[in-house]
mmCIF file of N, CA, C and O in Angstrom:
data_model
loop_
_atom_site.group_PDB
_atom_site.id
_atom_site.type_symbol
_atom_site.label_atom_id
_atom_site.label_comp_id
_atom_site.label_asym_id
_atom_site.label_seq_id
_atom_site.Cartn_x
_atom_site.Cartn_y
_atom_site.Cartn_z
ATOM 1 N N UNK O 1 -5.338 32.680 -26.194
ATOM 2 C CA UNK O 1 -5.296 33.234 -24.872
ATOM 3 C C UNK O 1 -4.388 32.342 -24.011
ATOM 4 O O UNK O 1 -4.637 31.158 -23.785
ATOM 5 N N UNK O 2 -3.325 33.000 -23.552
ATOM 6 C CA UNK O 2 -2.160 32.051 -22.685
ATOM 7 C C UNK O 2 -2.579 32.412 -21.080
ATOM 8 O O UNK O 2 -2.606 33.504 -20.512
ATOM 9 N N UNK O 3 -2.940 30.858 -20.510
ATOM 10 C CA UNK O 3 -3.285 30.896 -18.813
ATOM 11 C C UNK O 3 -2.094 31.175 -18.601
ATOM 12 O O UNK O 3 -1.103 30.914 -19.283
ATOM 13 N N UNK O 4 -2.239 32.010 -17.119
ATOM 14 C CA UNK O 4 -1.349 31.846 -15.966
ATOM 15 C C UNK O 4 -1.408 31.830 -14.682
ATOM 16 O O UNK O 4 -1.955 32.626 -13.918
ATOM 17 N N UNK O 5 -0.496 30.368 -14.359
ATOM 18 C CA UNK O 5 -0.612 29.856 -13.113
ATOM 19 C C UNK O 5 -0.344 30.562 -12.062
ATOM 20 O O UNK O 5 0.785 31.005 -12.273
ATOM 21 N N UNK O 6 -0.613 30.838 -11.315
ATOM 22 C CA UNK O 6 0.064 31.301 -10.176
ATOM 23 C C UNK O 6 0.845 29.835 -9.206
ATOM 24 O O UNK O 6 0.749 28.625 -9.410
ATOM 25 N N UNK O 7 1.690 30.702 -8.006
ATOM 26 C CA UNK O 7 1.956 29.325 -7.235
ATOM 27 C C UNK O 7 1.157 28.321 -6.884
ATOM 28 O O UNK O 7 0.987 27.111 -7.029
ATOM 29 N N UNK O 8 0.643 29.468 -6.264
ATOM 30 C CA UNK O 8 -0.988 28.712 -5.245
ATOM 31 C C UNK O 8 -2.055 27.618 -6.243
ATOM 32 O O UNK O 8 -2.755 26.741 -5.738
ATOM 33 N N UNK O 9 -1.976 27.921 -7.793
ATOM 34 C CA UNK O 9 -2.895 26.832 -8.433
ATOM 35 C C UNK O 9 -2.159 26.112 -8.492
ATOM 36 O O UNK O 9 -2.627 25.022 -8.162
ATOM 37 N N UNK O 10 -0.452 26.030 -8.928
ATOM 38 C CA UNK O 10 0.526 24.811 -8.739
ATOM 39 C C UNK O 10 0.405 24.062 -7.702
ATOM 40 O O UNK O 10 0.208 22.885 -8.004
ATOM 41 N N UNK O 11 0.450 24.295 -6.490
ATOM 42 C CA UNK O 11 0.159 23.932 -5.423
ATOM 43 C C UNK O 11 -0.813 22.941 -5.455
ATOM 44 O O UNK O 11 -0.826 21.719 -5.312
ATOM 45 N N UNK O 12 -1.951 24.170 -5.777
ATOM 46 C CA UNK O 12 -3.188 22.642 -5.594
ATOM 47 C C UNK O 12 -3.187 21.931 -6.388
ATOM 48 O O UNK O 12 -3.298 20.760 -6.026
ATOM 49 N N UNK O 13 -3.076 22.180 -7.773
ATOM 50 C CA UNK O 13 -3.050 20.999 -9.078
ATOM 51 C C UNK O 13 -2.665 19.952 -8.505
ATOM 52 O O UNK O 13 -3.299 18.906 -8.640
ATOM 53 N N UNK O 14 -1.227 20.052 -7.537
ATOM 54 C CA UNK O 14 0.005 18.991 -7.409
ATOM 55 C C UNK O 14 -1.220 18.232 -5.669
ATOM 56 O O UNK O 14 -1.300 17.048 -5.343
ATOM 57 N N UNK O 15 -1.787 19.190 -5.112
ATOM 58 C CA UNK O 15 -2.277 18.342 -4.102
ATOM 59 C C UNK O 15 -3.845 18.006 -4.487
ATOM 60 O O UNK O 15 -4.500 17.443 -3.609
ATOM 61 N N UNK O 16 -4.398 18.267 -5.553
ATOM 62 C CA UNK O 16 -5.379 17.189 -5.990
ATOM 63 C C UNK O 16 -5.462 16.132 -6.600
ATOM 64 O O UNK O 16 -6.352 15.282 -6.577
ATOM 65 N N UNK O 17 -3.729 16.215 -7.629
ATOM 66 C CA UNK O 17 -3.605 15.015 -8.355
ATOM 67 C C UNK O 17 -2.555 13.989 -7.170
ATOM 68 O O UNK O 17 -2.307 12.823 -7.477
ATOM 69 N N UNK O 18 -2.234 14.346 -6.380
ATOM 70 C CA UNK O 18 -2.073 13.501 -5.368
ATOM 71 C C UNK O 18 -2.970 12.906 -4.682
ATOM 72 O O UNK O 18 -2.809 11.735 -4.339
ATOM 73 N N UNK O 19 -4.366 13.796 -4.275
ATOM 74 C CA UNK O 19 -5.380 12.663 -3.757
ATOM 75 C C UNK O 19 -6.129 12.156 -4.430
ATOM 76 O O UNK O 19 -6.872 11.289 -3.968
ATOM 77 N N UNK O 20 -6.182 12.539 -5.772
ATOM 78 C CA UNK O 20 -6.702 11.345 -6.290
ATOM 79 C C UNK O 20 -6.285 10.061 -6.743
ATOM 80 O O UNK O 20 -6.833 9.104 -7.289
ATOM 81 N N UNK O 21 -5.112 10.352 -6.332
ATOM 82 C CA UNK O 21 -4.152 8.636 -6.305
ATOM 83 C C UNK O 21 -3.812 8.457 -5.402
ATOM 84 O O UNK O 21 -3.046 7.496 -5.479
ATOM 85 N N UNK O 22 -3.913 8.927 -4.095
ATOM 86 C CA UNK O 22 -4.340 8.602 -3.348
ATOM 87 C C UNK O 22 -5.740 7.801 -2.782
ATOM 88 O O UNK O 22 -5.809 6.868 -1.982
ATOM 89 N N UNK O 23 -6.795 8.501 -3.485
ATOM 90 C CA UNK O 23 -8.181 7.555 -3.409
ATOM 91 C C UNK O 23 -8.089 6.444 -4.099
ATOM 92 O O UNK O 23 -8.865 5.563 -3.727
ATOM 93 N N UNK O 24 -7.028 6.050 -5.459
ATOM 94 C CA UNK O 24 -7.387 5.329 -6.392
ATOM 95 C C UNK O 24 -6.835 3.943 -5.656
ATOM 96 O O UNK O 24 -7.243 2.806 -5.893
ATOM 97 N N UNK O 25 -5.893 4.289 -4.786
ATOM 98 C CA UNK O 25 -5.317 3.051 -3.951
ATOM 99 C C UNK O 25 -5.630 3.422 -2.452
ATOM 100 O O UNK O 25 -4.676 3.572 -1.689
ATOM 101 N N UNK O 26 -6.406 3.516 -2.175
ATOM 102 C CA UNK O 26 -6.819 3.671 -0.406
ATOM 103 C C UNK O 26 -5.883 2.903 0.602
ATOM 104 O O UNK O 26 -5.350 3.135 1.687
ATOM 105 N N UNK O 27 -5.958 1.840 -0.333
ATOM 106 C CA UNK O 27 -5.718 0.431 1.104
ATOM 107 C C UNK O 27 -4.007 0.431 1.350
ATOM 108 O O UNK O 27 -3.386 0.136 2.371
ATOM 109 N N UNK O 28 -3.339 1.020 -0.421
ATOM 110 C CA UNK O 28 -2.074 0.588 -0.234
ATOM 111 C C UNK O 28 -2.052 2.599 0.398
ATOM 112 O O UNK O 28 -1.558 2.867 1.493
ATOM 113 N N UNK O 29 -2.482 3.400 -0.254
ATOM 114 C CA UNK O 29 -1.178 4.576 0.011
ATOM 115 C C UNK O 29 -2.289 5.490 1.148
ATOM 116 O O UNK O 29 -2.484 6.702 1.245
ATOM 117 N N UNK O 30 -2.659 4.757 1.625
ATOM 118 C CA UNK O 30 -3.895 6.381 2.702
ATOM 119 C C UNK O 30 -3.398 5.913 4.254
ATOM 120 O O UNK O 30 -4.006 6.249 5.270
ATOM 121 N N UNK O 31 -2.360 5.199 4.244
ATOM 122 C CA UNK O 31 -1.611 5.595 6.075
ATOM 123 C C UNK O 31 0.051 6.276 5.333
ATOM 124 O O UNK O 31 0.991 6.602 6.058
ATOM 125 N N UNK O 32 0.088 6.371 3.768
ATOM 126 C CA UNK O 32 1.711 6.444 3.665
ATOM 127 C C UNK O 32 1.344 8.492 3.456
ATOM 128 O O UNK O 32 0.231 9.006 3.347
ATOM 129 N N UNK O 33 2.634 9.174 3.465
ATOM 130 C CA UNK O 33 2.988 10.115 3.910
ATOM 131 C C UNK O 33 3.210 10.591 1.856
ATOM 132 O O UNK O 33 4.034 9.912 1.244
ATOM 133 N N UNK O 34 2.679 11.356 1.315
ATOM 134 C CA UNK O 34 3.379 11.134 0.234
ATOM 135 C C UNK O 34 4.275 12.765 -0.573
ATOM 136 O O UNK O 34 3.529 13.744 -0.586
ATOM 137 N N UNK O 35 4.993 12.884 -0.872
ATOM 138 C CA UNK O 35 5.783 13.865 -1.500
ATOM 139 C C UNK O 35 6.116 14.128 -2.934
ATOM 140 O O UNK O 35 6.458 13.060 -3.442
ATOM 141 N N UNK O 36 6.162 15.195 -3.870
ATOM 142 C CA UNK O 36 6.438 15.370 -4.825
ATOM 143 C C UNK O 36 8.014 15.718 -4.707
ATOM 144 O O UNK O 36 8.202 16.175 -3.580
ATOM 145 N N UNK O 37 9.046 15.678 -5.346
ATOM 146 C CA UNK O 37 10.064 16.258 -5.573
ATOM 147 C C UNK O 37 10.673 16.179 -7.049
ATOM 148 O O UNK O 37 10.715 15.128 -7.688
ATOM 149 N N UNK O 38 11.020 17.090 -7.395
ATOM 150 C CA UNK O 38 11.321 17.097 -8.810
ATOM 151 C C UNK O 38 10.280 16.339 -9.628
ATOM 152 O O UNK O 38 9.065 16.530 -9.690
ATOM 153 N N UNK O 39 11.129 15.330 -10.311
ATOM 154 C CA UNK O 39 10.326 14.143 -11.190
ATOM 155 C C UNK O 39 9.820 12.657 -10.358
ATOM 156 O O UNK O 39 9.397 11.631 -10.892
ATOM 157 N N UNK O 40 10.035 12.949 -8.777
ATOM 158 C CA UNK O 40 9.832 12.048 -8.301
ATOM 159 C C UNK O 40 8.620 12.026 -6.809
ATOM 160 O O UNK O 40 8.598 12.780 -5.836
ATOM 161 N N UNK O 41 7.742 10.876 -7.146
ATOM 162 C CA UNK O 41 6.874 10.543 -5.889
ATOM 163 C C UNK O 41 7.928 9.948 -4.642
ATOM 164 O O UNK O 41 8.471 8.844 -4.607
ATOM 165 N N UNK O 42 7.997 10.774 -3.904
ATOM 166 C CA UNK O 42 8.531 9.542 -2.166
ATOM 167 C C UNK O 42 7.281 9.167 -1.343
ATOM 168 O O UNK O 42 6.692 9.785 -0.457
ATOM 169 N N UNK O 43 7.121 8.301 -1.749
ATOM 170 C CA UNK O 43 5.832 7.152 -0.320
ATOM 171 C C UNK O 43 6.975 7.002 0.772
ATOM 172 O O UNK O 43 8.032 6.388 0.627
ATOM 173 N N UNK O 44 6.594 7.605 1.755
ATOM 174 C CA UNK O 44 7.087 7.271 3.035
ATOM 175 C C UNK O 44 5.897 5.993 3.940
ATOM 176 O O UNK O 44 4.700 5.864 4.199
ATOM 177 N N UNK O 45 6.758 5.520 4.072
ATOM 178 C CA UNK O 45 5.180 4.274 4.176
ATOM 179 C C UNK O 45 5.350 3.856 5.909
ATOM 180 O O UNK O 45 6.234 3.051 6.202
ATOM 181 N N UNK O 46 4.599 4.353 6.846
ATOM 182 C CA UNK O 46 4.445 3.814 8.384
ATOM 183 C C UNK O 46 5.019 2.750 8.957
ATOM 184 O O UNK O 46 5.601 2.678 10.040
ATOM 185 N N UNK O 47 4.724 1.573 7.801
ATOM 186 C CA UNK O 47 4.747 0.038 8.805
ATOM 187 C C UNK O 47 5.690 -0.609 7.279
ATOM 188 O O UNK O 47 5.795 0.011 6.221
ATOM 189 N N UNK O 48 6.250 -1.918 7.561
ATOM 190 C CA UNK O 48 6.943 -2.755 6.916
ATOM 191 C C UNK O 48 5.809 -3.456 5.615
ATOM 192 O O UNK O 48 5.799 -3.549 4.388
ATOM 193 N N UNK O 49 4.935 -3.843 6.774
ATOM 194 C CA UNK O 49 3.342 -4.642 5.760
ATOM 195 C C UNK O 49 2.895 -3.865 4.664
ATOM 196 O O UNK O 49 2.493 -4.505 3.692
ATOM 197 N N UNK O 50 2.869 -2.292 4.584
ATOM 198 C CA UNK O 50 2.656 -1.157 3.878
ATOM 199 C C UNK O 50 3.437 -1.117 2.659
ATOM 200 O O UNK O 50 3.024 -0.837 1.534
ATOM 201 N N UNK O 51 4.813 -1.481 3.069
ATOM 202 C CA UNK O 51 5.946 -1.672 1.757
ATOM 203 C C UNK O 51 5.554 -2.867 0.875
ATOM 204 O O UNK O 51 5.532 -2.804 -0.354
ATOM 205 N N UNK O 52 5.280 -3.840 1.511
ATOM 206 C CA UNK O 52 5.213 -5.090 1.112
ATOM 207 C C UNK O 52 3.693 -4.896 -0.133
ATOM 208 O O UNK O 52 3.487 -5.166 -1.316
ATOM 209 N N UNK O 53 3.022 -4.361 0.858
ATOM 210 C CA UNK O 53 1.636 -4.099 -0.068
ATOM 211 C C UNK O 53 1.183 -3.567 -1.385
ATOM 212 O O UNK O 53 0.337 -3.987 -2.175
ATOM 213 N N UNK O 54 2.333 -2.058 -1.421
ATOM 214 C CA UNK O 54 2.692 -1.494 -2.342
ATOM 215 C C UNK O 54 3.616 -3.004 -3.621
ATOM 216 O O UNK O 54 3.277 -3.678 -4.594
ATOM 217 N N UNK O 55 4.543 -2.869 -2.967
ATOM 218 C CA UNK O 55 4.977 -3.959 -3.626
ATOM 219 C C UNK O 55 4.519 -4.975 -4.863
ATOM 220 O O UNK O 55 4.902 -5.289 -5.990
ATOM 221 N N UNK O 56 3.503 -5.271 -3.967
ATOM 222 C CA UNK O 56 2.710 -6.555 -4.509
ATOM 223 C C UNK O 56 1.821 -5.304 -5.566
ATOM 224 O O UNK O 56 2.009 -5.872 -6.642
ATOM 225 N N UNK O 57 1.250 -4.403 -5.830
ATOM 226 C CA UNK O 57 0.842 -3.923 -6.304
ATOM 227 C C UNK O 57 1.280 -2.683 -7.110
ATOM 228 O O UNK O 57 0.758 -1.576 -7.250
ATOM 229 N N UNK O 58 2.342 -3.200 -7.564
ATOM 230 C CA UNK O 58 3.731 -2.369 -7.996
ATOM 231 C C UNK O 58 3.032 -1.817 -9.352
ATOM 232 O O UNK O 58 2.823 -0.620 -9.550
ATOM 233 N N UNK O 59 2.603 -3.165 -10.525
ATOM 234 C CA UNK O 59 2.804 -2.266 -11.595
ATOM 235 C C UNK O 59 1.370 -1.736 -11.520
ATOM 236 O O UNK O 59 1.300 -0.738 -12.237
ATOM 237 N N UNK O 60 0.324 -1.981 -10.997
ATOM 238 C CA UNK O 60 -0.830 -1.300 -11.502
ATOM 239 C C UNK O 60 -0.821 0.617 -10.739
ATOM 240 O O UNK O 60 -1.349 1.630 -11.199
ATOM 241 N N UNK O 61 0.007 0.420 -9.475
ATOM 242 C CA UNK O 61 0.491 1.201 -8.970
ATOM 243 C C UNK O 61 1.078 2.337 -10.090
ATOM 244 O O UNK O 61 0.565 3.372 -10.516
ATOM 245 N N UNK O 62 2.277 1.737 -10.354
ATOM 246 C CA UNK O 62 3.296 2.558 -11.563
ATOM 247 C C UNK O 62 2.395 3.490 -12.980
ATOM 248 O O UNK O 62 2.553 4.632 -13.411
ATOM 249 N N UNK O 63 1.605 2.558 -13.313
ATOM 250 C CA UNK O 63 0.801 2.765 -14.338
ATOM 251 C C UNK O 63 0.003 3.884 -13.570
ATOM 252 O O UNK O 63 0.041 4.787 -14.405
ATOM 253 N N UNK O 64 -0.460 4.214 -12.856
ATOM 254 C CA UNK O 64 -1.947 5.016 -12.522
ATOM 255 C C UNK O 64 -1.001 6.153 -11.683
ATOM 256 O O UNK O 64 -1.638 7.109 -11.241
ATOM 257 N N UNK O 65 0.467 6.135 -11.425
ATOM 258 C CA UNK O 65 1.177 7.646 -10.837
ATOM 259 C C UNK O 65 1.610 7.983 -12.048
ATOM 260 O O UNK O 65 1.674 9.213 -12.055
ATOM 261 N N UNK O 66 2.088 7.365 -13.530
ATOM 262 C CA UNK O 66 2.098 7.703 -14.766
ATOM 263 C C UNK O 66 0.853 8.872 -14.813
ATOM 264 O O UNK O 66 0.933 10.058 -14.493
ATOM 265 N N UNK O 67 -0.104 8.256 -15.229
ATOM 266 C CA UNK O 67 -1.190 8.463 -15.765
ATOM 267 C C UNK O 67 -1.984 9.660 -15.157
ATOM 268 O O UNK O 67 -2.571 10.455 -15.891
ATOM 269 N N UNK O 68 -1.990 9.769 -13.784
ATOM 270 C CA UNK O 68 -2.500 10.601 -12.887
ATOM 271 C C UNK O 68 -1.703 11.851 -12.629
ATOM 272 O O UNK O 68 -1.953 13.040 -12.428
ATOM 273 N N UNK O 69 -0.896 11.269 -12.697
ATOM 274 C CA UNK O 69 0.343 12.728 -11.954
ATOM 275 C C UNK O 69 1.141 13.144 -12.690
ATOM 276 O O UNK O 69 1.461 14.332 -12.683
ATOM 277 N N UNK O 70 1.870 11.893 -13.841
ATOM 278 C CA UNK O 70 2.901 12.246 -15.005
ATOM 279 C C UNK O 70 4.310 11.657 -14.254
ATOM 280 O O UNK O 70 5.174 11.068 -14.903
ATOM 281 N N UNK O 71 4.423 11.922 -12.679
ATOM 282 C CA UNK O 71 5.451 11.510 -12.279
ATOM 283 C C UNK O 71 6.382 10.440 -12.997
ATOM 284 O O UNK O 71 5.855 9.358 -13.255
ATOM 285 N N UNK O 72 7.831 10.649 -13.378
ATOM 286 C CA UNK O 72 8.210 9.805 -14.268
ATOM 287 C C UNK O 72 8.732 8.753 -12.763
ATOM 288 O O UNK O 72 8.629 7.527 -12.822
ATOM 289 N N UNK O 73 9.088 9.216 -11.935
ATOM 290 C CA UNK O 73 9.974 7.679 -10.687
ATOM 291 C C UNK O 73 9.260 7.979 -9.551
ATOM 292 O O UNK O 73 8.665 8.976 -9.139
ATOM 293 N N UNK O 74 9.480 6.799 -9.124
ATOM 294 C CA UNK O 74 8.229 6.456 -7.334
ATOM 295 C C UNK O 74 9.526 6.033 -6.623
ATOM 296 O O UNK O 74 10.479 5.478 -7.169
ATOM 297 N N UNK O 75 9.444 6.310 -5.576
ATOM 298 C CA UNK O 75 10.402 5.784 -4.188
ATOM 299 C C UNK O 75 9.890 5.656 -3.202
ATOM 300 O O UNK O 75 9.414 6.583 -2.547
ATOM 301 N N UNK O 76 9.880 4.209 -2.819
ATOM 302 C CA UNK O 76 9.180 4.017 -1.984
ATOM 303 C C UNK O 76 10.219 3.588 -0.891
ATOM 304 O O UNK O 76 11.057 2.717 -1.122
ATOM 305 N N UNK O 77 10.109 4.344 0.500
ATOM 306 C CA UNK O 77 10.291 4.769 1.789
ATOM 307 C C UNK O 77 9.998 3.631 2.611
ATOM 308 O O UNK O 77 9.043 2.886 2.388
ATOM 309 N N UNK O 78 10.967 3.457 3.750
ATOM 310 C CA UNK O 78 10.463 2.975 5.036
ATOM 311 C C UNK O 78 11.514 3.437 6.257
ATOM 312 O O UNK O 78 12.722 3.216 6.174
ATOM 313 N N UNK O 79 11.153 3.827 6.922
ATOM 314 C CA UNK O 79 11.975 4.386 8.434
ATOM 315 C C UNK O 79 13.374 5.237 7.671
ATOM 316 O O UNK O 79 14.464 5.210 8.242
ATOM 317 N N UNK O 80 13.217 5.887 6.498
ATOM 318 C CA UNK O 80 13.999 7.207 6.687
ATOM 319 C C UNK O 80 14.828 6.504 5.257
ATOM 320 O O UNK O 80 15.674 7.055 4.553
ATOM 321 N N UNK O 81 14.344 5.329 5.147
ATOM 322 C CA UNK O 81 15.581 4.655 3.927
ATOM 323 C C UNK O 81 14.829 4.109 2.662
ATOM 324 O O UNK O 81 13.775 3.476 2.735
ATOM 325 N N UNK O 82 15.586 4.470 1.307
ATOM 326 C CA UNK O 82 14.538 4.015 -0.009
ATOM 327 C C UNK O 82 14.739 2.125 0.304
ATOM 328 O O UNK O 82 15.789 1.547 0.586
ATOM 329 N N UNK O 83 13.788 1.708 0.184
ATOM 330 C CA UNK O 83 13.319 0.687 0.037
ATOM 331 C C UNK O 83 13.424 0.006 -1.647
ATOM 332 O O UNK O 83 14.193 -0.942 -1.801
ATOM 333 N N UNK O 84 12.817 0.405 -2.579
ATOM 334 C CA UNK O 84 12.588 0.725 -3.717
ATOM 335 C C UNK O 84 12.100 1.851 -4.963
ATOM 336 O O UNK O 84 11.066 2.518 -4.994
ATOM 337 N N UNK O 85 13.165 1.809 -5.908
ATOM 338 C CA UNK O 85 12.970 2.761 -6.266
ATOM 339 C C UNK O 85 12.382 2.579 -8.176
ATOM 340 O O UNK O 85 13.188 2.052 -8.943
ATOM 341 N N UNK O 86 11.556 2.861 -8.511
ATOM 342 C CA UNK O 86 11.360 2.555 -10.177
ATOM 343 C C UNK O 86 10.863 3.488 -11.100
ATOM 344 O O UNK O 86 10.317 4.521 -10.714
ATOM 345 N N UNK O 87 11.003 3.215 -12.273
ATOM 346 C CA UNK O 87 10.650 4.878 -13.465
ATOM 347 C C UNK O 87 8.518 4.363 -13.594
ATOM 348 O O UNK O 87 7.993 3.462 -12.940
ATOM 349 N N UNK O 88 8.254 4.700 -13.965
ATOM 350 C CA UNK O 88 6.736 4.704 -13.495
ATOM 351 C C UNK O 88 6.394 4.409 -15.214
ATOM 352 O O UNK O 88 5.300 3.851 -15.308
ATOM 353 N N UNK O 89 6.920 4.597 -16.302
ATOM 354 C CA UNK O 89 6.933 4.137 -17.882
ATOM 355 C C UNK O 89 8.007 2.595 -17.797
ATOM 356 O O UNK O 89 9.230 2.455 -17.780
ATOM 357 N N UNK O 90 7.092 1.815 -17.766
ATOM 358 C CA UNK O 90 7.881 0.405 -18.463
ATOM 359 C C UNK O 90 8.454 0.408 -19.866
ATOM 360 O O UNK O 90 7.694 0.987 -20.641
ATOM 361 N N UNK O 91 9.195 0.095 -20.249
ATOM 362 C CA UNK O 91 9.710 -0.376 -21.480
ATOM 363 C C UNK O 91 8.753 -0.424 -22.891
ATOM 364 O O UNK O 91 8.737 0.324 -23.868
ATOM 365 N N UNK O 92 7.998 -1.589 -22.568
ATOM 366 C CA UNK O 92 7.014 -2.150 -23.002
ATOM 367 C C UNK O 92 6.040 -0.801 -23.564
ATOM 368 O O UNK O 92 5.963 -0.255 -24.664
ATOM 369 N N UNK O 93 5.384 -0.573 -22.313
ATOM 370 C CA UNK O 93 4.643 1.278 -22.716
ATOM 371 C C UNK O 93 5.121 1.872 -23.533
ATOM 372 O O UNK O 93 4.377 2.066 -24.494
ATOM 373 N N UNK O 94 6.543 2.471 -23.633
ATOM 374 C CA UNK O 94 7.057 3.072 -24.194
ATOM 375 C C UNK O 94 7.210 3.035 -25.515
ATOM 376 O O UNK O 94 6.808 3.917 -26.274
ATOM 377 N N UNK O 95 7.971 1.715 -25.950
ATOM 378 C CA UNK O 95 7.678 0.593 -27.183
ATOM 379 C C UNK O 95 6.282 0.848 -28.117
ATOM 380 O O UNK O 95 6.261 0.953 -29.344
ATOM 381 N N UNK O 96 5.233 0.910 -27.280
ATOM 382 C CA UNK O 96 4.098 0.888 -27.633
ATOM 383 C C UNK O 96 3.621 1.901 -28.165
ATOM 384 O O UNK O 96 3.101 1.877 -29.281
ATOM 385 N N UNK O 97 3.770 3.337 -27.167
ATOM 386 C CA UNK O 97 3.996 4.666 -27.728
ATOM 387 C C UNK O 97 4.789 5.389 -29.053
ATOM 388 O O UNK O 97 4.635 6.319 -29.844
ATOM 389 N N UNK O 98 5.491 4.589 -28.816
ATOM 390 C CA UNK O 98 6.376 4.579 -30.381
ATOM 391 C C UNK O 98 5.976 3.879 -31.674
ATOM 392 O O UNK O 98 6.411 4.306 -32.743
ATOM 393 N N UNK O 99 5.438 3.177 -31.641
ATOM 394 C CA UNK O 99 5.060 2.186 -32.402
ATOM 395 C C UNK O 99 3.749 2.964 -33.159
ATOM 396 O O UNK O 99 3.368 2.883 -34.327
ATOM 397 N N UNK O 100 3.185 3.799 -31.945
ATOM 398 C CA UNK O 100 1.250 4.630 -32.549
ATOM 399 C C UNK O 100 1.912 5.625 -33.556
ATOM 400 O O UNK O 100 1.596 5.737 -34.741
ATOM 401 N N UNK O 101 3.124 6.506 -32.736
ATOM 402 C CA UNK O 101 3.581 7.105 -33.379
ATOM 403 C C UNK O 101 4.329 7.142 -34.397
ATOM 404 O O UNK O 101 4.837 8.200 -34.767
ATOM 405 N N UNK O 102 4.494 6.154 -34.932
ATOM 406 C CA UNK O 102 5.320 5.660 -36.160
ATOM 407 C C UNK O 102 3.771 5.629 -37.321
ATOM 408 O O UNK O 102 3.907 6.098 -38.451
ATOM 409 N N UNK O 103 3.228 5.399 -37.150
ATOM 410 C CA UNK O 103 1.998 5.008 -38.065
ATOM 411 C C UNK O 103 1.296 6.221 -38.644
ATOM 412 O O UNK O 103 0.318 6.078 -39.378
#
């Protein structure tokens, strides 16, 4: 039996698996603004301290918009300009994935 989506469940799929990574980081992403586009998350982030925060909490960050959303790149935003931009699969992960699958 083949589902079919309509828009409207796309829609929400994409805005529940956003708040729940959203809940999973409260402190860093629940004042930032956040967007899907294509293959990519944009955090538009309020304040400078917000960037910095993310920052510091980059890879556990990366790992859990992988994992949660699939998003392959994050861009993270401040006053209209990318700040930073990274693929959300490290190297390493990847490596690793290959490696199960070789066996």
């Amino acid at each position: 039996m083949k589902i079919q989506l309509t828009t409207q469940d796309l829609a929400l799929l994409e805005d529940l698996r956003l708040y729940r990574l959203r809940q999973r980081f409260t402190k860093s992403l629940g004042l930032c603004s956040l967007h899907l586009k294509s293959d990519t998350l944009i955090v538009h982030c309020p304040e400078p301290w917000v960037v910095d925060r993310l920052l510091n909490d980059l890879e556990r960050l990366l790992k859990a918009i992988w994992i949660i959303a699939g998003i392959k790149y994050v861009s993270i935003c401040y006053a209209e300009e990318e700040i930073h931009r990274a693929k959300t699969r490290s190297i390493r992960q990847r490596n690793l994935s290959q490696s199960v699958k070789s066996r």
